mmCIF file of C-alpha atoms in Angstrom:
data_model
loop_
_atom_site.group_PDB
_atom_site.id
_atom_site.type_symbol
_atom_site.label_atom_id
_atom_site.label_comp_id
_atom_site.label_asym_id
_atom_site.label_seq_id
_atom_site.Cartn_x
_atom_site.Cartn_y
_atom_site.Cartn_z
ATOM 1 C CA MET A 1 -2.902 13.888 19.666
ATOM 2 C CA LEU A 2 -2.311 11.151 22.264
ATOM 3 C CA ASN A 3 -5.078 8.730 23.088
ATOM 4 C CA LEU A 4 -5.612 5.551 25.122
ATOM 5 C CA ALA A 5 -7.420 2.643 23.490
ATOM 6 C CA TYR A 6 -8.400 1.138 26.888
ATOM 7 C CA PRO A 7 -8.328 3.988 29.442
ATOM 8 C CA TRP A 8 -10.236 1.983 32.080
ATOM 9 C CA ILE A 9 -7.177 -0.268 32.524
ATOM 10 C CA LEU A 10 -5.471 2.636 34.334
ATOM 11 C CA LEU A 11 -7.518 1.636 37.400
ATOM 12 C CA LEU A 12 -5.070 -1.248 37.807
ATOM 13 C CA VAL A 13 -2.529 1.280 39.091
ATOM 14 C CA LEU A 14 -4.385 1.147 42.425
ATOM 15 C CA LEU A 15 -4.107 -2.651 42.687
ATOM 16 C CA PRO A 16 -0.879 -2.676 44.799
ATOM 17 C CA LEU A 17 -2.442 -0.214 47.269
ATOM 18 C CA LEU A 18 -5.511 -2.439 47.534
ATOM 19 C CA ILE A 19 -3.321 -5.487 48.240
ATOM 20 C CA LEU A 20 -1.411 -3.628 50.958
ATOM 21 C CA TRP A 21 -4.667 -2.443 52.531
ATOM 22 C CA ARG A 22 -6.122 -5.960 52.624
ATOM 23 C CA ARG A 23 -2.910 -7.588 53.922
ATOM 24 C CA PRO A 24 -3.181 -8.495 57.648
ATOM 25 C CA ALA A 25 -0.813 -6.626 59.944
ATOM 26 C CA ARG A 26 2.237 -8.586 61.087
ATOM 27 C CA LYS A 27 2.693 -9.131 64.815
ATOM 28 C CA PRO A 28 5.867 -7.681 66.172
ATOM 29 C CA VAL A 29 8.440 -10.262 67.112
ATOM 30 C CA ASP A 30 10.785 -9.617 69.998
ATOM 31 C CA ALA A 31 14.140 -10.548 68.638
ATOM 32 C CA PRO A 32 17.549 -8.977 68.819
ATOM 33 C CA VAL A 33 18.580 -6.943 65.856
ATOM 34 C CA LEU A 34 22.139 -7.473 64.826
ATOM 35 C CA PRO A 35 24.212 -5.820 62.138
ATOM 36 C CA THR A 36 24.580 -7.576 58.839
ATOM 37 C CA GLY A 37 27.396 -10.116 58.848
ATOM 38 C CA HIS A 38 27.332 -10.751 62.620
ATOM 39 C CA TRP A 39 28.133 -14.370 63.468
ATOM 40 C CA LEU A 40 24.788 -14.709 65.356
ATOM 41 C CA SER A 41 22.715 -13.364 62.488
ATOM 42 C CA GLY A 42 22.042 -16.820 61.043
ATOM 43 C CA LEU A 43 20.465 -18.201 64.245
ATOM 44 C CA PRO A 44 16.676 -18.674 64.537
ATOM 45 C CA GLY A 45 14.835 -15.794 66.169
ATOM 46 C CA VAL A 46 17.563 -13.333 65.400
ATOM 47 C CA SER A 47 16.704 -10.477 62.984
ATOM 48 C CA ARG A 48 19.339 -9.197 60.571
ATOM 49 C CA GLN A 49 19.641 -5.497 60.053
ATOM 50 C CA GLY A 50 19.275 -4.521 56.384
ATOM 51 C CA ASN A 51 17.247 -7.530 55.160
ATOM 52 C CA THR A 52 14.341 -5.320 54.127
ATOM 53 C CA THR A 53 13.951 -4.243 50.482
ATOM 54 C CA PRO A 54 15.741 -0.932 49.872
ATOM 55 C CA LEU A 55 13.578 2.093 49.205
ATOM 56 C CA TRP A 56 14.975 2.603 45.685
ATOM 57 C CA GLN A 57 13.920 -0.918 44.726
ATOM 58 C CA LYS A 58 10.424 -0.312 46.055
ATOM 59 C CA LEU A 59 10.164 2.863 44.005
ATOM 60 C CA LEU A 60 11.507 0.962 40.988
ATOM 61 C CA LEU A 61 8.801 -1.685 41.347
ATOM 62 C CA MET A 62 6.155 0.998 41.649
ATOM 63 C CA VAL A 63 7.291 2.785 38.486
ATOM 64 C CA LEU A 64 7.581 -0.572 36.688
ATOM 65 C CA TRP A 65 3.995 -1.453 37.552
ATOM 66 C CA ILE A 66 2.744 1.939 36.365
ATOM 67 C CA LEU A 67 4.541 1.503 33.042
ATOM 68 C CA VAL A 68 3.044 -1.980 32.562
ATOM 69 C CA VAL A 69 -0.454 -0.615 33.209
ATOM 70 C CA ILE A 70 0.091 2.236 30.741
ATOM 71 C CA ALA A 71 1.278 -0.247 28.115
ATOM 72 C CA LEU A 72 -1.833 -2.380 28.681
ATOM 73 C CA ALA A 73 -3.981 0.733 28.212
ATOM 74 C CA ARG A 74 -2.447 0.918 24.700
ATOM 75 C CA PRO A 75 -1.405 4.522 24.170
ATOM 76 C CA GLN A 76 -1.769 5.714 20.576
ATOM 77 C CA TYR A 77 -0.891 8.729 18.502
ATOM 78 C CA VAL A 78 -3.847 9.839 16.384
ATOM 79 C CA GLY A 79 -2.731 11.819 13.340
ATOM 80 C CA ASP A 80 -4.456 14.523 11.371
ATOM 81 C CA GLN A 81 -7.559 13.706 9.347
ATOM 82 C CA MET A 82 -6.747 12.260 5.919
ATOM 83 C CA GLN A 83 -8.882 11.378 2.929
ATOM 84 C CA LEU A 84 -9.261 7.742 2.046
ATOM 85 C CA PRO A 85 -8.046 6.595 -1.377
ATOM 86 C CA VAL A 86 -10.692 7.635 -3.873
ATOM 87 C CA THR A 87 -12.861 5.070 -5.567
ATOM 88 C CA GLY A 88 -12.850 5.503 -9.312
ATOM 89 C CA ARG A 89 -13.183 3.370 -12.420
ATOM 90 C CA ASP A 90 -11.986 -0.056 -13.434
ATOM 91 C CA LEU A 91 -10.240 0.970 -16.624
ATOM 92 C CA MET A 92 -8.575 -1.507 -18.970
ATOM 93 C CA LEU A 93 -6.035 -0.203 -21.470
ATOM 94 C CA VAL A 94 -5.923 -2.323 -24.645
ATOM 95 C CA VAL A 95 -2.914 -1.415 -26.813
ATOM 96 C CA ASP A 96 -1.976 -2.680 -30.271
ATOM 97 C CA ILE A 97 1.702 -3.702 -30.457
ATOM 98 C CA SER A 98 1.650 -5.308 -33.898
ATOM 99 C CA PRO A 99 4.573 -4.454 -36.246
ATOM 100 C CA SER A 100 2.500 -1.756 -38.001
ATOM 101 C CA MET A 101 2.912 0.355 -34.840
ATOM 102 C CA ASP A 102 6.536 0.790 -35.921
ATOM 103 C CA GLU A 103 5.475 3.372 -38.529
ATOM 104 C CA GLN A 104 7.429 6.560 -37.769
ATOM 105 C CA ASP A 105 4.736 9.128 -38.529
ATOM 106 C CA MET A 106 4.692 10.806 -35.098
ATOM 107 C CA VAL A 107 6.861 13.781 -34.172
ATOM 108 C CA ILE A 108 8.091 14.913 -30.777
ATOM 109 C CA GLN A 109 10.335 17.968 -30.419
ATOM 110 C CA GLY A 110 11.156 17.856 -34.109
ATOM 111 C CA ARG A 111 12.181 14.201 -33.989
ATOM 112 C CA SER A 112 10.301 11.377 -35.700
ATOM 113 C CA ILE A 113 9.183 8.507 -33.490
ATOM 114 C CA ASN A 114 7.049 5.455 -34.154
ATOM 115 C CA ARG A 115 3.455 5.074 -33.041
ATOM 116 C CA LEU A 116 4.177 2.831 -30.072
ATOM 117 C CA GLN A 117 6.714 5.325 -28.731
ATOM 118 C CA ALA A 118 4.099 8.056 -29.011
ATOM 119 C CA VAL A 119 1.576 5.899 -27.153
ATOM 120 C CA LYS A 120 4.065 5.239 -24.366
ATOM 121 C CA HIS A 121 4.827 8.950 -24.075
ATOM 122 C CA VAL A 122 1.170 9.914 -23.710
ATOM 123 C CA LEU A 123 0.108 6.963 -21.556
ATOM 124 C CA ASN A 124 2.862 7.793 -19.081
ATOM 125 C CA ASP A 125 1.028 10.990 -18.096
ATOM 126 C CA PHE A 126 -2.451 9.483 -18.489
ATOM 127 C CA ILE A 127 -1.712 6.638 -16.071
ATOM 128 C CA THR A 128 -0.292 9.082 -13.517
ATOM 129 C CA ARG A 129 -3.485 11.175 -13.579
ATOM 130 C CA ARG A 130 -5.787 8.190 -12.948
ATOM 131 C CA LYS A 131 -5.160 8.123 -9.192
ATOM 132 C CA GLY A 132 -8.058 6.284 -7.565
ATOM 133 C CA ASP A 133 -8.737 4.122 -10.624
ATOM 134 C CA ARG A 134 -7.805 0.497 -10.960
ATOM 135 C CA LEU A 135 -5.938 0.114 -14.223
ATOM 136 C CA GLY A 136 -5.182 -2.970 -16.247
ATOM 137 C CA LEU A 137 -3.116 -3.435 -19.389
ATOM 138 C CA ILE A 138 -3.736 -5.790 -22.321
ATOM 139 C CA LEU A 139 -1.269 -5.917 -25.203
ATOM 140 C CA PHE A 140 -2.375 -7.557 -28.419
ATOM 141 C CA GLY A 141 -1.226 -8.529 -31.887
ATOM 142 C CA SER A 142 -2.204 -11.921 -33.263
ATOM 143 C CA GLU A 143 -3.350 -12.766 -29.712
ATOM 144 C CA PRO A 144 -4.117 -10.655 -26.638
ATOM 145 C CA TYR A 145 -2.111 -10.943 -23.434
ATOM 146 C CA ILE A 146 -2.803 -9.599 -19.954
ATOM 147 C CA GLN A 147 0.308 -7.624 -19.181
ATOM 148 C CA ALA A 148 -1.112 -6.214 -15.931
ATOM 149 C CA PRO A 149 -4.374 -7.242 -14.203
ATOM 150 C CA LEU A 150 -6.594 -4.583 -12.677
ATOM 151 C CA THR A 151 -4.625 -2.936 -9.904
ATOM 152 C CA PHE A 152 -4.188 0.307 -7.958
ATOM 153 C CA ASP A 153 -0.435 -0.019 -8.489
ATOM 154 C CA LEU A 154 -0.183 2.551 -11.273
ATOM 155 C CA GLU A 155 3.605 2.504 -11.191
ATOM 156 C CA THR A 156 3.666 -1.161 -12.165
ATOM 157 C CA VAL A 157 1.205 -0.598 -15.011
ATOM 158 C CA ARG A 158 3.291 2.303 -16.305
ATOM 159 C CA THR A 159 6.507 0.277 -16.116
ATOM 160 C CA LEU A 160 4.998 -2.684 -17.977
ATOM 161 C CA MET A 161 3.673 -0.353 -20.664
ATOM 162 C CA LEU A 162 7.070 1.272 -21.133
ATOM 163 C CA GLU A 163 8.734 -2.157 -21.365
ATOM 164 C CA SER A 164 6.400 -3.455 -24.077
ATOM 165 C CA GLY A 165 7.925 -4.112 -27.487
ATOM 166 C CA LEU A 166 6.744 -4.360 -31.060
ATOM 167 C CA GLY A 167 5.772 -7.813 -32.264
ATOM 168 C CA MET A 168 5.724 -9.369 -28.799
ATOM 169 C CA ALA A 169 2.157 -10.616 -29.385
ATOM 170 C CA GLY A 170 2.481 -11.573 -33.059
ATOM 171 C CA ARG A 171 2.320 -9.812 -36.404
ATOM 172 C CA ALA A 172 -1.459 -9.668 -37.002
ATOM 173 C CA THR A 173 -4.195 -7.608 -35.285
ATOM 174 C CA ALA A 174 -6.841 -9.438 -33.249
ATOM 175 C CA ILE A 175 -9.103 -6.584 -32.119
ATOM 176 C CA GLY A 176 -12.104 -8.806 -31.346
ATOM 177 C CA ASP A 177 -10.127 -11.190 -29.123
ATOM 178 C CA ALA A 178 -8.536 -8.277 -27.259
ATOM 179 C CA ILE A 179 -11.928 -6.715 -26.476
ATOM 180 C CA GLY A 180 -13.322 -10.090 -25.463
ATOM 181 C CA LEU A 181 -10.486 -10.610 -22.977
ATOM 182 C CA ALA A 182 -10.937 -7.107 -21.549
ATOM 183 C CA VAL A 183 -14.675 -7.674 -21.047
ATOM 184 C CA LYS A 184 -13.962 -10.991 -19.331
ATOM 185 C CA ARG A 185 -11.722 -9.217 -16.856
ATOM 186 C CA LEU A 186 -14.257 -6.442 -16.188
ATOM 187 C CA ARG A 187 -17.565 -8.292 -16.023
ATOM 188 C CA ASP A 188 -17.331 -9.000 -12.283
ATOM 189 C CA ARG A 189 -16.711 -5.341 -11.448
ATOM 190 C CA PRO A 190 -19.421 -2.736 -10.591
ATOM 191 C CA GLN A 191 -21.406 -2.009 -13.760
ATOM 192 C CA ASP A 192 -21.024 1.776 -13.761
ATOM 193 C CA GLN A 193 -17.232 1.522 -13.559
ATOM 194 C CA ARG A 194 -16.332 -0.733 -16.526
ATOM 195 C CA VAL A 195 -14.300 1.132 -19.123
ATOM 196 C CA VAL A 196 -12.041 -0.051 -21.961
ATOM 197 C CA VAL A 197 -9.692 2.224 -23.907
ATOM 198 C CA LEU A 198 -8.685 0.545 -27.176
ATOM 199 C CA LEU A 199 -5.815 1.929 -29.239
ATOM 200 C CA THR A 200 -4.950 0.514 -32.652
ATOM 201 C CA ASP A 201 -3.654 1.620 -36.049
ATOM 202 C CA GLY A 202 -5.222 -1.022 -38.267
ATOM 203 C CA ALA A 203 -8.095 -3.353 -38.964
ATOM 204 C CA ASN A 204 -8.999 -6.719 -37.510
ATOM 205 C CA THR A 205 -6.938 -9.368 -39.323
ATOM 206 C CA ALA A 206 -6.879 -12.270 -36.837
ATOM 207 C CA GLY A 207 -8.631 -13.816 -33.884
ATOM 208 C CA GLU A 208 -11.501 -16.160 -33.075
ATOM 209 C CA ILE A 209 -14.035 -13.455 -32.141
ATOM 210 C CA SER A 210 -15.083 -10.789 -34.594
ATOM 211 C CA PRO A 211 -14.963 -7.171 -33.371
ATOM 212 C CA ASP A 212 -18.735 -6.812 -33.845
ATOM 213 C CA LYS A 213 -19.406 -9.902 -31.718
ATOM 214 C CA ALA A 214 -17.001 -8.648 -29.063
ATOM 215 C CA THR A 215 -18.801 -5.302 -29.123
ATOM 216 C CA GLU A 216 -22.137 -7.037 -28.501
ATOM 217 C CA ILE A 217 -20.634 -8.865 -25.542
ATOM 218 C CA ALA A 218 -19.247 -5.601 -24.180
ATOM 219 C CA ALA A 219 -22.582 -3.817 -24.551
ATOM 220 C CA ALA A 220 -24.402 -6.671 -22.774
ATOM 221 C CA ALA A 221 -21.862 -6.521 -19.924
ATOM 222 C CA GLY A 222 -22.191 -2.743 -19.556
ATOM 223 C CA VAL A 223 -18.624 -2.047 -20.678
ATOM 224 C CA ARG A 224 -17.998 1.283 -22.410
ATOM 225 C CA LEU A 225 -15.475 1.255 -25.243
ATOM 226 C CA TYR A 226 -13.386 4.308 -26.061
ATOM 227 C CA THR A 227 -11.614 3.556 -29.322
ATOM 228 C CA ILE A 228 -8.611 5.460 -30.640
ATOM 229 C CA GLY A 229 -7.288 5.223 -34.175
ATOM 230 C CA ILE A 230 -3.666 6.318 -34.309
ATOM 231 C CA GLY A 231 -1.600 7.283 -37.341
ATOM 232 C CA ALA A 232 -0.945 10.287 -39.550
ATOM 233 C CA GLU A 233 -3.022 10.765 -42.697
ATOM 234 C CA SER A 234 -0.142 12.045 -44.766
ATOM 235 C CA MET A 235 3.624 11.738 -44.716
ATOM 236 C CA VAL A 236 6.497 12.062 -47.166
ATOM 237 C CA GLN A 237 8.159 8.801 -48.089
ATOM 238 C CA ARG A 238 11.588 8.898 -49.692
ATOM 239 C CA GLY A 239 12.640 6.298 -52.271
ATOM 240 C CA LEU A 240 15.159 5.677 -55.031
ATOM 241 C CA LEU A 241 13.072 7.631 -57.533
ATOM 242 C CA GLY A 242 12.498 10.573 -55.203
ATOM 243 C CA SER A 243 9.947 11.496 -52.547
ATOM 244 C CA ARG A 244 6.225 10.894 -52.625
ATOM 245 C CA ARG A 245 3.367 11.618 -50.257
ATOM 246 C CA VAL A 246 1.518 8.587 -48.896
ATOM 247 C CA ASN A 247 -1.229 7.830 -46.385
ATOM 248 C CA PRO A 248 0.323 5.632 -43.651
ATOM 249 C CA SER A 249 -3.104 5.026 -42.089
ATOM 250 C CA ARG A 250 -4.785 3.521 -45.145
ATOM 251 C CA ASP A 251 -5.368 0.235 -43.259
ATOM 252 C CA LEU A 252 -7.115 1.900 -40.314
ATOM 253 C CA ASP A 253 -10.745 0.739 -40.058
ATOM 254 C CA GLU A 254 -12.359 3.900 -38.702
ATOM 255 C CA ALA A 255 -15.879 2.697 -39.474
ATOM 256 C CA LEU A 256 -15.369 -0.339 -37.233
ATOM 257 C CA LEU A 257 -13.882 1.676 -34.367
ATOM 258 C CA THR A 258 -16.691 4.236 -34.594
ATOM 259 C CA ARG A 259 -19.316 1.506 -34.537
ATOM 260 C CA MET A 260 -17.751 -0.235 -31.539
ATOM 261 C CA ALA A 261 -17.692 2.960 -29.497
ATOM 262 C CA LYS A 262 -21.215 4.021 -30.429
ATOM 263 C CA GLN A 263 -22.832 0.677 -29.577
ATOM 264 C CA THR A 264 -21.350 0.644 -26.063
ATOM 265 C CA GLY A 265 -21.931 4.278 -25.113
ATOM 266 C CA GLY A 266 -18.317 5.280 -25.608
ATOM 267 C CA GLN A 267 -16.645 7.498 -28.188
ATOM 268 C CA TYR A 268 -14.231 7.199 -31.105
ATOM 269 C CA PHE A 269 -11.165 9.441 -31.362
ATOM 270 C CA ARG A 270 -8.713 10.008 -34.185
ATOM 271 C CA ALA A 271 -5.062 10.650 -33.247
ATOM 272 C CA ARG A 272 -3.089 11.959 -36.220
ATOM 273 C CA SER A 273 -0.315 13.480 -34.130
ATOM 274 C CA LEU A 274 1.151 13.415 -30.653
ATOM 275 C CA PRO A 275 -0.725 16.551 -29.481
ATOM 276 C CA GLU A 276 -4.005 15.067 -30.693
ATOM 277 C CA LEU A 277 -3.284 11.839 -28.823
ATOM 278 C CA SER A 278 -2.587 13.821 -25.650
ATOM 279 C CA MET A 279 -5.864 15.745 -26.031
ATOM 280 C CA ILE A 280 -7.759 12.477 -26.510
ATOM 281 C CA TYR A 281 -6.599 11.090 -23.186
ATOM 282 C CA GLN A 282 -7.444 14.401 -21.531
ATOM 283 C CA SER A 283 -10.936 14.104 -23.019
ATOM 284 C CA ILE A 284 -11.256 10.589 -21.597
ATOM 285 C CA ASP A 285 -10.298 12.021 -18.205
ATOM 286 C CA GLN A 286 -13.281 14.369 -18.495
ATOM 287 C CA LEU A 287 -15.671 11.734 -19.850
ATOM 288 C CA GLU A 288 -14.716 9.242 -17.140
ATOM 289 C CA PRO A 289 -13.978 11.401 -14.079
ATOM 290 C CA ILE A 290 -12.691 9.895 -10.876
ATOM 291 C CA GLU A 291 -15.510 9.584 -8.340
ATOM 292 C CA LEU A 292 -14.706 11.015 -4.916
ATOM 293 C CA GLU A 293 -16.581 9.489 -2.000
ATOM 294 C CA GLY A 294 -15.475 12.043 0.574
ATOM 295 C CA LYS A 295 -14.542 9.532 3.272
ATOM 296 C CA TYR A 296 -11.849 10.417 5.774
ATOM 297 C CA TYR A 297 -9.859 8.689 8.489
ATOM 298 C CA ARG A 298 -7.213 9.443 11.075
ATOM 299 C CA PRO A 299 -4.018 7.379 10.994
ATOM 300 C CA VAL A 300 -3.313 5.683 14.326
ATOM 301 C CA THR A 301 0.189 4.765 15.509
ATOM 302 C CA ASP A 302 0.530 2.452 18.523
ATOM 303 C CA LEU A 303 2.959 3.632 21.213
ATOM 304 C CA PHE A 304 2.545 0.837 23.788
ATOM 305 C CA TYR A 305 6.007 -0.524 23.040
ATOM 306 C CA TRP A 306 7.624 2.554 24.633
ATOM 307 C CA PRO A 307 6.253 2.022 28.178
ATOM 308 C CA ALA A 308 6.553 -1.756 27.708
ATOM 309 C CA GLY A 309 10.219 -1.410 26.748
ATOM 310 C CA ALA A 310 10.893 0.932 29.666
ATOM 311 C CA ALA A 311 9.210 -1.545 32.019
ATOM 312 C CA ALA A 312 11.407 -4.358 30.704
ATOM 313 C CA ILE A 313 14.545 -2.272 31.340
ATOM 314 C CA LEU A 314 13.419 -1.383 34.881
ATOM 315 C CA ALA A 315 12.615 -5.047 35.569
ATOM 316 C CA LEU A 316 16.142 -5.963 34.504
ATOM 317 C CA LEU A 317 17.601 -3.252 36.789
ATOM 318 C CA TRP A 318 15.487 -4.472 39.705
ATOM 319 C CA TRP A 319 16.587 -8.059 39.137
ATOM 320 C CA LEU A 320 20.243 -7.040 38.927
ATOM 321 C CA GLY A 321 19.913 -4.957 42.110
ATOM 322 C CA ARG A 322 18.323 -7.861 43.966
ATOM 323 C CA LEU A 323 21.000 -10.274 42.711
ATOM 324 C CA ILE A 324 23.806 -7.964 43.836
ATOM 325 C CA ARG A 325 22.151 -7.555 47.249
ATOM 326 C CA LEU A 326 21.775 -11.309 47.751
ATOM 327 C CA ARG A 327 25.399 -11.941 46.810
ATOM 328 C CA ARG A 328 26.491 -9.193 49.166
ATOM 329 C CA ASN A 329 24.509 -10.725 52.042
ATOM 330 C CA ARG A 330 25.996 -14.151 51.327
ATOM 331 C CA PHE A 331 29.462 -12.658 51.276
ATOM 332 C CA ASN A 332 28.846 -10.876 54.590
ATOM 333 C CA GLU A 333 27.464 -14.061 56.124
ATOM 334 C CA GLY A 334 30.565 -15.938 54.977
ATOM 335 C CA SER A 335 32.801 -13.254 56.409
ATOM 336 C CA GLY A 336 30.888 -13.448 59.701
ATOM 337 C CA GLY A 337 31.426 -17.200 59.840
ATOM 338 C CA LEU A 338 35.166 -16.793 59.349
ATOM 339 C CA THR A 339 35.298 -14.166 62.059
ATOM 340 C CA ARG A 340 33.383 -16.433 64.407
ATOM 341 C CA GLY A 341 35.817 -19.254 63.801
#
């Protein structure tokens, strides 16, 4: 619907009428009225016919003034009621990209893929569903790196996750340092909204902070840790002497991940396959739901530039009309002088 931000300004429309009412009446002057261009029209005391402002110009000025007043009143279009962006969690994704994530023990549509590819596939949907949350992304190997700070720009977080590569952060696994960095980034956020989702396929083999110490820091800061251990428990490995069944997740420290989650009020999950990994992120959606505040607003679009633009065009037309009239009068006066001579 249309609305005026300053409706009281419309009273200015009456200002020209007030000026005319207060203007003192002119005394009539007895002077001969001659047609425009007459050779006597330039003499003192002689009135020239047609020197008054034409009616169309007066009407133009009146419409111009009305448009200026409407523009000053600031017309607006108020749209339908819309819900404000929801306020959810500050959720930091901490993903292991060490070379061990290259193990091809995950299957999608009958095709073997490595663990990092499986993580990217599942996180793509998980990130999309977290509308209203601020997400951040930390990639770690020998050292942790902030790939994306906390942001509402989910598309950027998803793109940076998809562009991550194996071994970019080193060949070891620094779980403690990665958690410590995540806590550092979350500690200034509201306490009930600090969540870390850690995904790894191994044990802590590097770093300056032990995972247990990092867990203590997280618990003291009110950060909940959801830990995910990824990797199949059994797969067939082919060699020169034939095939044998091995456990590709023998290095996974499940006891550590369980302890980290329990001490911070989170939960540990085991992802042995792609469907299990998808279900885990769905479970996290339920454990950490997006909080709706129920606030609404109406979008407002300013429209003052329409009457202002129309007023500018009318002002230009009035100026051009006045210029043409003055030139015509000068031409007529010159013609009258030639005739007189």
